[in-house]
Short mmCIF file of C-alpha atoms and ligand atoms in Angstrom, two decimals:
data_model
loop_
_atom_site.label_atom_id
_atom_site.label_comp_id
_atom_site.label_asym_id
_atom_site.label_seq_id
_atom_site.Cartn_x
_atom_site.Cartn_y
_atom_site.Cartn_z
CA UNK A 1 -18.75 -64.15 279.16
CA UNK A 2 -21.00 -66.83 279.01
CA UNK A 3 -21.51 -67.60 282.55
CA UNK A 4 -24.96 -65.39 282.75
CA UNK A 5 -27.27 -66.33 279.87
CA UNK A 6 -25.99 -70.04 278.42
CA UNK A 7 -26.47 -73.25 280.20
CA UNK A 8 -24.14 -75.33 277.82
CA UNK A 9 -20.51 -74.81 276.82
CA UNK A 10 -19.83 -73.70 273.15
CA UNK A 11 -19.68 -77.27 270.95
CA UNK A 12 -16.32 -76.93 270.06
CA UNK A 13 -16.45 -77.09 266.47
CA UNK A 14 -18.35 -73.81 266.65
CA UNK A 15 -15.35 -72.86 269.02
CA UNK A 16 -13.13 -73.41 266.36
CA UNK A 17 -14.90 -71.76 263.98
CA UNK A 18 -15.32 -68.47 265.42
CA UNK A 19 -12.07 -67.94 267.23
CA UNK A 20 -10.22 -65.30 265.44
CA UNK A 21 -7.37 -65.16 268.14
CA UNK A 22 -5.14 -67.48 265.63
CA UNK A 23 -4.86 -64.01 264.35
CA UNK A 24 -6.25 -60.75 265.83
CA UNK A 25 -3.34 -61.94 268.88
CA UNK A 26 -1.70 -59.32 266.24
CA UNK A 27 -3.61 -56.56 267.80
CA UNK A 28 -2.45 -56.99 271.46
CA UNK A 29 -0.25 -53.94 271.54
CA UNK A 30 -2.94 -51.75 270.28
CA UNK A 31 -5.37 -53.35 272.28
CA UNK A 32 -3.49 -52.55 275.33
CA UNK A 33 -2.57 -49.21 274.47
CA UNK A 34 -6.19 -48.94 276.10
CA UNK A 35 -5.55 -49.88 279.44
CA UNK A 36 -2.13 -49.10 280.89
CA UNK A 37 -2.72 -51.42 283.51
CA UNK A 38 -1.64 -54.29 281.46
CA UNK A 39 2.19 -53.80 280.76
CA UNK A 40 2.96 -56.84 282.24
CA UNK A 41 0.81 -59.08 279.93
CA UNK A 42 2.07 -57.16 277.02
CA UNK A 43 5.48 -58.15 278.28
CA UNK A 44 4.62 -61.88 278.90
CA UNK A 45 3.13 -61.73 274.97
CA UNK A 46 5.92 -59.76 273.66
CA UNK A 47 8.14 -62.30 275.02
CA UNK A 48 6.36 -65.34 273.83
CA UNK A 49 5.20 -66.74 276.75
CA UNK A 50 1.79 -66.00 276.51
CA UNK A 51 -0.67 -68.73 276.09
CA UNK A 52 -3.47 -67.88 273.71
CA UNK A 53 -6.65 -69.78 274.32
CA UNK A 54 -8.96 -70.56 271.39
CA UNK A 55 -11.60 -70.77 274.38
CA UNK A 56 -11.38 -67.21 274.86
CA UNK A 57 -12.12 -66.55 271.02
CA UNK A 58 -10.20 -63.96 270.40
CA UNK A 59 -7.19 -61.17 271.33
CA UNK A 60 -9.79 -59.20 273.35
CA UNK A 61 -10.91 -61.92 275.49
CA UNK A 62 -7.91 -63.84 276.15
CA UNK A 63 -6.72 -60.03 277.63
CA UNK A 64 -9.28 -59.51 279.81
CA UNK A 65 -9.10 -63.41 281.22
CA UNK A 66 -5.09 -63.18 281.32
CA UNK A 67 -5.63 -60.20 283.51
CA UNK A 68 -8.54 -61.33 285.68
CA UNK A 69 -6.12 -64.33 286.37
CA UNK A 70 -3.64 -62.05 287.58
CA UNK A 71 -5.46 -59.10 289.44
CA UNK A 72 -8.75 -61.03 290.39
CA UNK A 73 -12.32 -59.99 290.15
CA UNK A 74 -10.88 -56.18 289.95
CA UNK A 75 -10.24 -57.65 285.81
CA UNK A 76 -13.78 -58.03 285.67
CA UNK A 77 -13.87 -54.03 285.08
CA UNK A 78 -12.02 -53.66 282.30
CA UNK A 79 -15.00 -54.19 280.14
CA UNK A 80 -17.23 -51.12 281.58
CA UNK A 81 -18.79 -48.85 278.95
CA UNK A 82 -17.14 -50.90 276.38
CA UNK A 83 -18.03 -53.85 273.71
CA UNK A 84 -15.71 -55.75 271.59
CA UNK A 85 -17.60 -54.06 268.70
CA UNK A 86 -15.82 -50.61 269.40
CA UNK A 87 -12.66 -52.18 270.89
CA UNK A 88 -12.36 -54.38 267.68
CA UNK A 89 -12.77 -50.65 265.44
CA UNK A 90 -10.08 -48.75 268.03
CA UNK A 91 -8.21 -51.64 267.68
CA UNK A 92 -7.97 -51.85 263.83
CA UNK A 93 -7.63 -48.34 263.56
CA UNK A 94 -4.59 -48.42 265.95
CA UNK A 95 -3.06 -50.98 263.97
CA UNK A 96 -3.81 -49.16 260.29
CA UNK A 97 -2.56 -46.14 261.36
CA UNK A 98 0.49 -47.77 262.64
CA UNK A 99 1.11 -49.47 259.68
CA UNK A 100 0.39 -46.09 257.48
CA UNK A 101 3.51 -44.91 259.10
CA UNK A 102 5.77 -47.44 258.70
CA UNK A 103 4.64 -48.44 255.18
CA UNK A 104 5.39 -44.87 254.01
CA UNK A 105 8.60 -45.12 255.45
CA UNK A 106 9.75 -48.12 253.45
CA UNK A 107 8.14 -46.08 250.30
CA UNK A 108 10.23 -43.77 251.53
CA UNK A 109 13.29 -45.60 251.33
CA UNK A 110 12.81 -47.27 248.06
CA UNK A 111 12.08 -43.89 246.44
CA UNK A 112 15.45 -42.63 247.56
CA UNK A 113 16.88 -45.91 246.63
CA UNK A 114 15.27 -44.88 242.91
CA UNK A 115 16.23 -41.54 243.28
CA UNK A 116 20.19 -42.90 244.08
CA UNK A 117 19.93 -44.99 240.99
CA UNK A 118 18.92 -41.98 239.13
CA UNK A 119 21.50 -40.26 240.52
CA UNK A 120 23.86 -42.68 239.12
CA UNK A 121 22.74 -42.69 235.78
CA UNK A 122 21.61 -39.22 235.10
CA UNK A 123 23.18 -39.23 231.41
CA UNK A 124 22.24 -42.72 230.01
CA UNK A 125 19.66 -42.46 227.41
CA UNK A 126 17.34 -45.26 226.82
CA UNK A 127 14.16 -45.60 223.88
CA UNK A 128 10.92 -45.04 225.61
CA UNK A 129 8.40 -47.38 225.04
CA UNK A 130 4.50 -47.45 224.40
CA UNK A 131 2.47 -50.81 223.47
CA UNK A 132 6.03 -52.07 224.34
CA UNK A 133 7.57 -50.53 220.83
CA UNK A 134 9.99 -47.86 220.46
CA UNK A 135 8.41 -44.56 220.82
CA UNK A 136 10.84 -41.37 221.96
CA UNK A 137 13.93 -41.39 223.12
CA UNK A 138 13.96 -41.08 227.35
CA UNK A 139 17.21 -40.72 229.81
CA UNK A 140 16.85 -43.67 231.89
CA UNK A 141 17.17 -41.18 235.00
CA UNK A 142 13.47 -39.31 233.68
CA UNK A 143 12.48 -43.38 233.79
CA UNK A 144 13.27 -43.64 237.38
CA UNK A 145 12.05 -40.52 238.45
CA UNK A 146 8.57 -41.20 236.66
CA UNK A 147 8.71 -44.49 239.54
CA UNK A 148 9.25 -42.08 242.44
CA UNK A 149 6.10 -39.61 241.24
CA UNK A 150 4.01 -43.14 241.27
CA UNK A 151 5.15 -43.92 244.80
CA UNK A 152 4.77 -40.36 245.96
CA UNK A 153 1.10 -40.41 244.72
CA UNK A 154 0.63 -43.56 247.26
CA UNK A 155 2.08 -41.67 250.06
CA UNK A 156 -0.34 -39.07 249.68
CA UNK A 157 -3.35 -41.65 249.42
CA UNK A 158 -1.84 -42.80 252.29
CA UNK A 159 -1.93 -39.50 254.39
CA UNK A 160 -5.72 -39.18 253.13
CA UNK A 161 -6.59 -42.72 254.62
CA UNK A 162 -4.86 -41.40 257.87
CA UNK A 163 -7.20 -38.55 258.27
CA UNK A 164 -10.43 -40.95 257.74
CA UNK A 165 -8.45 -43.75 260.09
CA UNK A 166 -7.46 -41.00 262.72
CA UNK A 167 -11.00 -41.00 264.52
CA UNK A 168 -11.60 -43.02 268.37
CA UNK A 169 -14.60 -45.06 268.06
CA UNK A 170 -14.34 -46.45 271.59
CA UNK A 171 -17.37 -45.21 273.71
CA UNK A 172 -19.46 -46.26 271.45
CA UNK A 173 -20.25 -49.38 273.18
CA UNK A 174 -22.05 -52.62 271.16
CA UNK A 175 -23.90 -50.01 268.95
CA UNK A 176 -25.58 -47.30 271.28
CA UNK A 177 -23.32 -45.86 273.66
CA UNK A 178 -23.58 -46.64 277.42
CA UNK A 179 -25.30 -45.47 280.37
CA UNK A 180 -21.59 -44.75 281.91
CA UNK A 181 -20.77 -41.27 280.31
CA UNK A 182 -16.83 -41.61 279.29
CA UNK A 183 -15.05 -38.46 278.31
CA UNK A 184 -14.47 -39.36 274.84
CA UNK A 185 -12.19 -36.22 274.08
CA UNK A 186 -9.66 -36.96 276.81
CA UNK A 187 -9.63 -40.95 275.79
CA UNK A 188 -8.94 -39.74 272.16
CA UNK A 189 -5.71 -37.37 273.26
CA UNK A 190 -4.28 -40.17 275.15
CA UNK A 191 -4.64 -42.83 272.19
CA UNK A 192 -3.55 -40.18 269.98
CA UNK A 193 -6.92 -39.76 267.54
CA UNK A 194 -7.33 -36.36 266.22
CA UNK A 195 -11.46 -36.85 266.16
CA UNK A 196 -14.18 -38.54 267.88
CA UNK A 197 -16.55 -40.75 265.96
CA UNK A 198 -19.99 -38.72 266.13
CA UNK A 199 -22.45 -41.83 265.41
CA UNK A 200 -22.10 -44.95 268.09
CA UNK A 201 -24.26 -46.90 265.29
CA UNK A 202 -21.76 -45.94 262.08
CA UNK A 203 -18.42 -46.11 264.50
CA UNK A 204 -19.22 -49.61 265.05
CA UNK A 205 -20.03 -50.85 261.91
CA UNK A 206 -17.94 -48.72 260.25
CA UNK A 207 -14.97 -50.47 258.17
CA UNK A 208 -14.62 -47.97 255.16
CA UNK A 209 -10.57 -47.05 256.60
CA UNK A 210 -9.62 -50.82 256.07
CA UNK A 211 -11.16 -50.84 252.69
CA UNK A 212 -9.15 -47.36 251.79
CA UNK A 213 -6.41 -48.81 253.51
CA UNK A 214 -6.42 -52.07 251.53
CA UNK A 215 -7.13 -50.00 247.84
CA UNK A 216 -3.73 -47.62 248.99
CA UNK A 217 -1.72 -51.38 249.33
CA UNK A 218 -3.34 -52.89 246.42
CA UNK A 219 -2.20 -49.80 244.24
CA UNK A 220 0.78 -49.74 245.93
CA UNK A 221 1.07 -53.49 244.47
CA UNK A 222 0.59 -52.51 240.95
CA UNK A 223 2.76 -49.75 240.89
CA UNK A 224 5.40 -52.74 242.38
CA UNK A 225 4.19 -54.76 239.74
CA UNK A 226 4.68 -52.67 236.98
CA UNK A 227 8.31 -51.60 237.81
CA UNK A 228 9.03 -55.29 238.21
CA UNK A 229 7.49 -55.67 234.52
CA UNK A 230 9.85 -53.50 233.04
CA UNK A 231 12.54 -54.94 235.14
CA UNK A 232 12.41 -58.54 233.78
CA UNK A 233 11.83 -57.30 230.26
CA UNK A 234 14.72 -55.14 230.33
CA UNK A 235 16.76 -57.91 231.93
CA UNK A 236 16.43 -60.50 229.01
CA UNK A 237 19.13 -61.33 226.97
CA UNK A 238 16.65 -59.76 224.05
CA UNK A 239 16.94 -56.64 225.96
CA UNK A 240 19.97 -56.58 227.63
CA UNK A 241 19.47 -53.16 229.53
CA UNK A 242 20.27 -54.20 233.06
CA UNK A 243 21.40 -57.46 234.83
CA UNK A 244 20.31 -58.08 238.38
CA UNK A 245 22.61 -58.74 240.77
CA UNK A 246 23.24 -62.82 241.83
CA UNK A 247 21.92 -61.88 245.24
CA UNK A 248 18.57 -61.57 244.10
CA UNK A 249 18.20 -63.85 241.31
CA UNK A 250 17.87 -67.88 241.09
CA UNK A 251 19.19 -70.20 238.98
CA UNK A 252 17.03 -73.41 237.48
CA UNK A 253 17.35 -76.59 238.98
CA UNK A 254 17.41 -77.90 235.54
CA UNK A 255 19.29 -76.03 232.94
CA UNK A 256 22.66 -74.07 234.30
CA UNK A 257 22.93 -70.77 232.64
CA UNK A 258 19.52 -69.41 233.75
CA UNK A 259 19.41 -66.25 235.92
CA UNK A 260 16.16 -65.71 236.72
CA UNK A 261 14.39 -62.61 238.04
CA UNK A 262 12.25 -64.15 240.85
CA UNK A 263 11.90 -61.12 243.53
CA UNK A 264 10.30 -59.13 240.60
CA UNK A 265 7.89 -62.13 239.21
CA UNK A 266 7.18 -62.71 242.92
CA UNK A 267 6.39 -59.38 243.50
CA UNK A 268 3.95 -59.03 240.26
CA UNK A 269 2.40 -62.15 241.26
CA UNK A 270 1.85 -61.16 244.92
CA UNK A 271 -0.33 -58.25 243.86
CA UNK A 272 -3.09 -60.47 242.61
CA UNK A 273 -2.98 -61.52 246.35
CA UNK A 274 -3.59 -57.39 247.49
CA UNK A 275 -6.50 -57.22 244.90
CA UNK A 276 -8.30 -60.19 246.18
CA UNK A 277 -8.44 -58.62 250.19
CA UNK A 278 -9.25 -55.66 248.76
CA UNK A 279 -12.10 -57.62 246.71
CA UNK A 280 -12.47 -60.06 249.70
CA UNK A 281 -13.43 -56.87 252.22
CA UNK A 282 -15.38 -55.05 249.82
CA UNK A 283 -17.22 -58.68 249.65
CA UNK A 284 -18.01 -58.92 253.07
CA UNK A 285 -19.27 -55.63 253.71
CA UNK A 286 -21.40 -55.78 250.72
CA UNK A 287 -25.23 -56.39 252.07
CA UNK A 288 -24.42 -55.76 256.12
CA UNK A 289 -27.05 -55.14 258.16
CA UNK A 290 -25.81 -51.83 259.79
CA UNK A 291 -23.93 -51.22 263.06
CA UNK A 292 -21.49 -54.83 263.76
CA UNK A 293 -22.20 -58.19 262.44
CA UNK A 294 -20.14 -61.35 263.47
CA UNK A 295 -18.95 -61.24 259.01
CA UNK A 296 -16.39 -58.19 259.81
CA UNK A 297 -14.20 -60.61 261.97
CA UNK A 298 -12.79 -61.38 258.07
CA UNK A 299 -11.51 -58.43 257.97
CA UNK A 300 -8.88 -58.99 259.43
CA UNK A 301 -7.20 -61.72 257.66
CA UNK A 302 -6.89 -59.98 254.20
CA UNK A 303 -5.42 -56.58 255.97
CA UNK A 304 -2.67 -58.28 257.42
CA UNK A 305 -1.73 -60.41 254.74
CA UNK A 306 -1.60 -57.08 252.55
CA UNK A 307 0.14 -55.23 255.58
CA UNK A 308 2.67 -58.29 255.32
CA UNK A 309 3.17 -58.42 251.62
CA UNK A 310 3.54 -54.70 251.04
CA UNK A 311 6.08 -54.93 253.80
CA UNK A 312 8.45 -57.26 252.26
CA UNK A 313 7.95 -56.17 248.36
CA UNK A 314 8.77 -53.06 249.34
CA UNK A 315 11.76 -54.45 251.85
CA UNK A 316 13.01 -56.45 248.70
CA UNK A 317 12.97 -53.51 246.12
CA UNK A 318 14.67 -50.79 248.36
CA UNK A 319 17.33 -53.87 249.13
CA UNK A 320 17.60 -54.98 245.26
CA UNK A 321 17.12 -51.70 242.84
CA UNK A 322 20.66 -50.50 244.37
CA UNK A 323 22.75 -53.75 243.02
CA UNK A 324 21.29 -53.93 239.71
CA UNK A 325 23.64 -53.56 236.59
CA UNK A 326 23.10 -50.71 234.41
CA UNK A 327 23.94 -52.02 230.91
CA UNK A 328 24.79 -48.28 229.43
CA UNK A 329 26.06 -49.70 225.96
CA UNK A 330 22.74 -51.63 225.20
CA UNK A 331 20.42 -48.52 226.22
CA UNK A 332 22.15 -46.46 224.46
CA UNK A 333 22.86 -48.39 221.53
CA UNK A 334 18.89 -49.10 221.01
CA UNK A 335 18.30 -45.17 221.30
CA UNK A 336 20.63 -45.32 218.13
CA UNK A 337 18.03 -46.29 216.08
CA UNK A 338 17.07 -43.30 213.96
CA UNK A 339 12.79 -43.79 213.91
CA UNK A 340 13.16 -42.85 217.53
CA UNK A 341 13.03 -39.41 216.17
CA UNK A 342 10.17 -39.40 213.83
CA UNK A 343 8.21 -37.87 215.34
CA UNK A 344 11.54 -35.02 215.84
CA UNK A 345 11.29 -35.22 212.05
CA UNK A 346 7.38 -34.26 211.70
CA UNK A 347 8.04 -31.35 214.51
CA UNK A 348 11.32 -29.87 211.92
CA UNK A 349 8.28 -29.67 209.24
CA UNK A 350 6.28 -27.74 211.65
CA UNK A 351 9.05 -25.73 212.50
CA UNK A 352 9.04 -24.88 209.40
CA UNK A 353 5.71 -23.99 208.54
CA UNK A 354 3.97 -27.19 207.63
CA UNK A 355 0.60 -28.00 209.69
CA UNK A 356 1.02 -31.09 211.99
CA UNK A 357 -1.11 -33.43 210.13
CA UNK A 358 0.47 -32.99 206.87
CA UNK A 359 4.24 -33.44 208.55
CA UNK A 360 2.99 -36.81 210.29
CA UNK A 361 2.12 -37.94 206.62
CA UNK A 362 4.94 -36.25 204.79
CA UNK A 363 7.62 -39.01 207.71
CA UNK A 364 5.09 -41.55 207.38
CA UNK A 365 5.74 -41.98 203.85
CA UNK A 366 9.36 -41.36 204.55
CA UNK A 367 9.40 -44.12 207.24
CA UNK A 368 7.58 -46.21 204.57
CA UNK A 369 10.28 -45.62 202.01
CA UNK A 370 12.95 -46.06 204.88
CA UNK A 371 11.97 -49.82 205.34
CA UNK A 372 11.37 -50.74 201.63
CA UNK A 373 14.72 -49.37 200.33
CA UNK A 374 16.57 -50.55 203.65
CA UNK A 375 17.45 -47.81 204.60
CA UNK A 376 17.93 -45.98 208.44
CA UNK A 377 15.60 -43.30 207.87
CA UNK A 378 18.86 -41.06 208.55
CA UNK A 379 20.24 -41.92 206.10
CA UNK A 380 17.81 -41.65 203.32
CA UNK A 381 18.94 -39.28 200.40
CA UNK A 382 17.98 -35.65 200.64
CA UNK A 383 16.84 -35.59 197.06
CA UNK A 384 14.26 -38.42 198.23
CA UNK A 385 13.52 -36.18 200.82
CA UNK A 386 13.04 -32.83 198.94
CA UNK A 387 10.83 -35.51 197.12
CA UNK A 388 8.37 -35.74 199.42
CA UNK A 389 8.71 -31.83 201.15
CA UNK A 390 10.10 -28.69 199.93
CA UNK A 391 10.71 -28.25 203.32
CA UNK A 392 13.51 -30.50 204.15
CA UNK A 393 17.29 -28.56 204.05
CA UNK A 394 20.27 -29.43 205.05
CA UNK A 395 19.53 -28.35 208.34
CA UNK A 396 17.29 -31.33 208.60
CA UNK A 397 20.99 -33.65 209.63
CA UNK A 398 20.70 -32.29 213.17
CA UNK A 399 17.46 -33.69 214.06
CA UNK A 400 19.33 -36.91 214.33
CA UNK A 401 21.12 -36.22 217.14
CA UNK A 402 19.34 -38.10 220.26
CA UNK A 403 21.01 -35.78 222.96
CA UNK A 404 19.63 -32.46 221.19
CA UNK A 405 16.88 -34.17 221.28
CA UNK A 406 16.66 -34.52 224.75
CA UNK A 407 17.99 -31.06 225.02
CA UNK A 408 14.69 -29.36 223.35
CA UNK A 409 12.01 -31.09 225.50
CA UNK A 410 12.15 -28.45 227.93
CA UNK A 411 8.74 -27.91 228.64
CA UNK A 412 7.84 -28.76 232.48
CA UNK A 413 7.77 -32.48 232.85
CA UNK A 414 9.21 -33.16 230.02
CA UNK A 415 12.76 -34.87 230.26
CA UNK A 416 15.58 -32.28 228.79
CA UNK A 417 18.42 -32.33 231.28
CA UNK A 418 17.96 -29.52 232.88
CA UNK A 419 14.44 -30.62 233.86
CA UNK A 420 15.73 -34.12 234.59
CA UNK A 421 18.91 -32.45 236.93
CA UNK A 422 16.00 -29.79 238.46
CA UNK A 423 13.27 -33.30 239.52
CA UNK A 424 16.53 -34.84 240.94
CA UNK A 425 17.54 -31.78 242.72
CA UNK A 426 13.72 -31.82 243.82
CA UNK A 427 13.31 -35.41 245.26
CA UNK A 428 16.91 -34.80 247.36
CA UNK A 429 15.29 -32.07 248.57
CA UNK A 430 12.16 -33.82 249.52
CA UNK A 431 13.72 -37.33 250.91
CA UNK A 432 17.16 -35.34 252.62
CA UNK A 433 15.00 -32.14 253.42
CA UNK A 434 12.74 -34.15 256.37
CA UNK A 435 10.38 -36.06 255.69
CA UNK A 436 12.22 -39.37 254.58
CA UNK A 437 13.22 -41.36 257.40
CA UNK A 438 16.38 -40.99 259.17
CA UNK A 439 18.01 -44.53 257.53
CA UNK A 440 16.76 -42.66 253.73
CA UNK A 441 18.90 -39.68 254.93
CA UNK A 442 22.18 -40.95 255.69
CA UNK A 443 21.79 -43.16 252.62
CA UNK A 444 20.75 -40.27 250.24
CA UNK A 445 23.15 -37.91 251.45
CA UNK A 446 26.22 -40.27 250.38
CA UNK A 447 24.51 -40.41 247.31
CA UNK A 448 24.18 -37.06 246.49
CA UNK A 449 28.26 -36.13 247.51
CA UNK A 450 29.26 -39.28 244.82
CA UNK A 451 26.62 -38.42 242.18
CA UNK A 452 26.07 -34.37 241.79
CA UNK A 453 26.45 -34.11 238.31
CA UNK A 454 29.69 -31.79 237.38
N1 LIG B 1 -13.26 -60.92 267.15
C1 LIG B 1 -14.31 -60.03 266.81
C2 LIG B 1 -13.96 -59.32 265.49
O1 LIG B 1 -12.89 -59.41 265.10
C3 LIG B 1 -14.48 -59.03 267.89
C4 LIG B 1 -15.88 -58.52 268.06
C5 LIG B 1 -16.76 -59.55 268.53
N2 LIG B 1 -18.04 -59.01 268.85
C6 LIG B 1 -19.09 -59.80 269.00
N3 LIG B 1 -20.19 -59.24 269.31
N4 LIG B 1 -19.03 -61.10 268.81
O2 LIG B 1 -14.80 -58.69 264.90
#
């Protein structure tokens, strides 16, 4: 490459600081998918005898040199109507729309691995939570199945990225094109791209799919990093809802009853790693001249550390959720506790005729009496009731009954049985119906024979 215009080698300290093939070697199979000719390379690389060369800076290069080594000046044609700038792009977009696939396969699998969990535990009812106090009571199944909506949303982001990923930018040269007309359509059937890029200048400096790409992994992350939240809470000894199974836990190298939850703390701490590449690429795009500057080599980096870590959280989960203890006694024993259904209590006033705001009061005070007397608010008198509303009867007993509850939040979304057995019902339909992978499949339909509710 630098035969024509430069007199002097490359210092090799600059070498070393441009060569990206340390990592964009990861492209080779996408970069090859360009020129058939080059099976046997992709063979020699795929079976580790390839020798990269920091002298030929990066995956592209060390290609084109491997096969000019091998075929002779004939290699010296590869590069005809084509840069590195919109190799580099088809490349990338290759590799993203790869990994689209097989990261919503693995979201795939860990939502029927939720879904089988939820399966399992249809019944058990748990206290919801907000700012982390009891709120309402919840099944622990509507819990679960509130995970798989969250994961469902990323699989759609993920689709959306495809379409703005699923465009062939090769033809478009450095920046402008070439004097050697390619057909464009017919390369984009072959590599499989639904579009052609309609702007040489914007397809080569174009990067906006990685960023997308990198916001679906970093939400992916939190989402992760949530679930694992709730997981270690509900795992302490305070808490007592689940246990995690020894496979997945570690013990302290100092004190010898710990059992600590490290695949779920490693997991909420790896997602401060996805939001720095996304930050990282949004960073280096910031203030680009347009078409390609040298800067968008860094993109690389942060996507495949994000490809890598999305990979494995998600590997861990769909391997872990299945073994974890369900501690049915402790759930059910904190959705005992009678203030759960306060608000139940304010809705029996409205029932009866009372306007919301003036119920709310009416079991605030009520709660308030509750906790000075010492009293479970079910068990305060019902002349201290009448007390404080006309409106309380005898009647007012069966409000305190968690599962009737449960049984009266039927509106849609909301987690009576029926809707709970109808989303479950739903997701088997979605994750056995087709579009789950074929590992999901086999796995969810043993679920489904053990767990359909009677
Ligand atoms: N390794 C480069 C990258 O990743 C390829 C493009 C290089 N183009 C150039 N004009 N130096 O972006």
């Amino acid at each position: 490459m630098r035969k024509g215009r430069f007199n002097k080698p490359m210092a090799e300290v600059a070498q070393r600081y441009g060569a990206s093939v340390s990592f964009d070697w990861r492209l080779y199979r996408h970069d090859i998918a360009v020129d058939n000719g080059l099976r046997a390379i992709k063979v020699e690389i795929e079976s580790g005898k390839f020798r990269w060369d920091e002298s030929s800076e990066d995956v592209h290069m060390n290609i084109e040199a491997a096969l000019t080594k091998r075929i002779g000046a004939a290699g010296g044609k590869l590069h005809t109507a084509r840069s590195r700038n919109d190799q580099v792009a088809l490349d990338l977009r290759l590799y993203v729309k790869a990994e689209i696939a097989e990261i919503g396969a693995r979201l795939r699998s860990l939502q029927t691995a939720l879904l089988h969990l939820a399966g399992q535990h249809v019944e058990v009812v748990m206290p919801g939570y907000t700012h982390l106090q009891r709120a309402q009571p919840i099944f622990f199944s509507h819990y679960l199945l509130a995970q798989i909506e969250a994961f469902e949303r990323d699989l759609e982001r993920l689709r959306d990225c495809r379409t703005r990923t699923d465009v062939l930018p090769l033809g478009s040269g450095a920046l402008a094109g070439s004097t050697i007309v390619l057909d464009r359509q017919s390369i984009a059937r072959q590599l499989g791209f639904a579009r052609v890029s309609q702007n040489s200048l914007d397809a080569v400096g174009d990067r906006d799919f990685a960023c997308e790409f990198l916001f679906c992994l970093a939400i992916v992350g939190m989402h992760l990093s949530r679930l694992s939240e709730d997981l270690i809470a509900w795992s302490t000894s305070e808490f007592g809802f689940i246990e995690f199974s020894d496979a997945f836990s570690t013990g302290s190298s100092l004190m010898p009853q710990k059992k600590n939850p490290d695949m779920a703390e490693l997991t909420r701490g790896k997602t401060g790693r996805l939001y720095g590449n996304l930050m990282s690429i949004l960073t280096t795009l910031k203030a680009l001249r347009s078409s390609y500057n040298r800067d968008m080599q860094e993109d690389k980096e942060a996507l495949f550390d994000s490809v890598d870590t999305v990979r494995a959280a998600l590997e861990v989960f769909s391997a872990m959720l299945p073994e974890i203890k369900i501690h049915r006694d402790r759930m059910e024993a904190a959705a005992g506790d009678p203030n759960l259904l306060a608000t139940d209590l304010a809705e029996y006033l409205v029932k009866k005729g009372a306007p919301f705001r003036e119920a709310h009061e009416t079991v605030g005070k009520l709660v308030a009496h509750a906790a000075k007397t010492k009293l479970p608010l079910n068990q305060v008198p019902r002349q201290e009731l009448k007390k404080l509303s006309p409106l309380f009867d005898v009647d007012v007993a069966n409000v305190f009954d968690v599962r009737r509850s449960l049984a009266s939040r039927r509106a849609i979304g909301a987690p009576s049985p029926e809707n709970v057995d109808a989303q479950i019902e739903h997701w088997r339909g979605q994750l056995v119906g087709g579009r789950g992978d074929l590992r999901a499949r086999r796995r969810i339909s043993r679920t489904a024979r053990r767990s359909v509710p009677t």
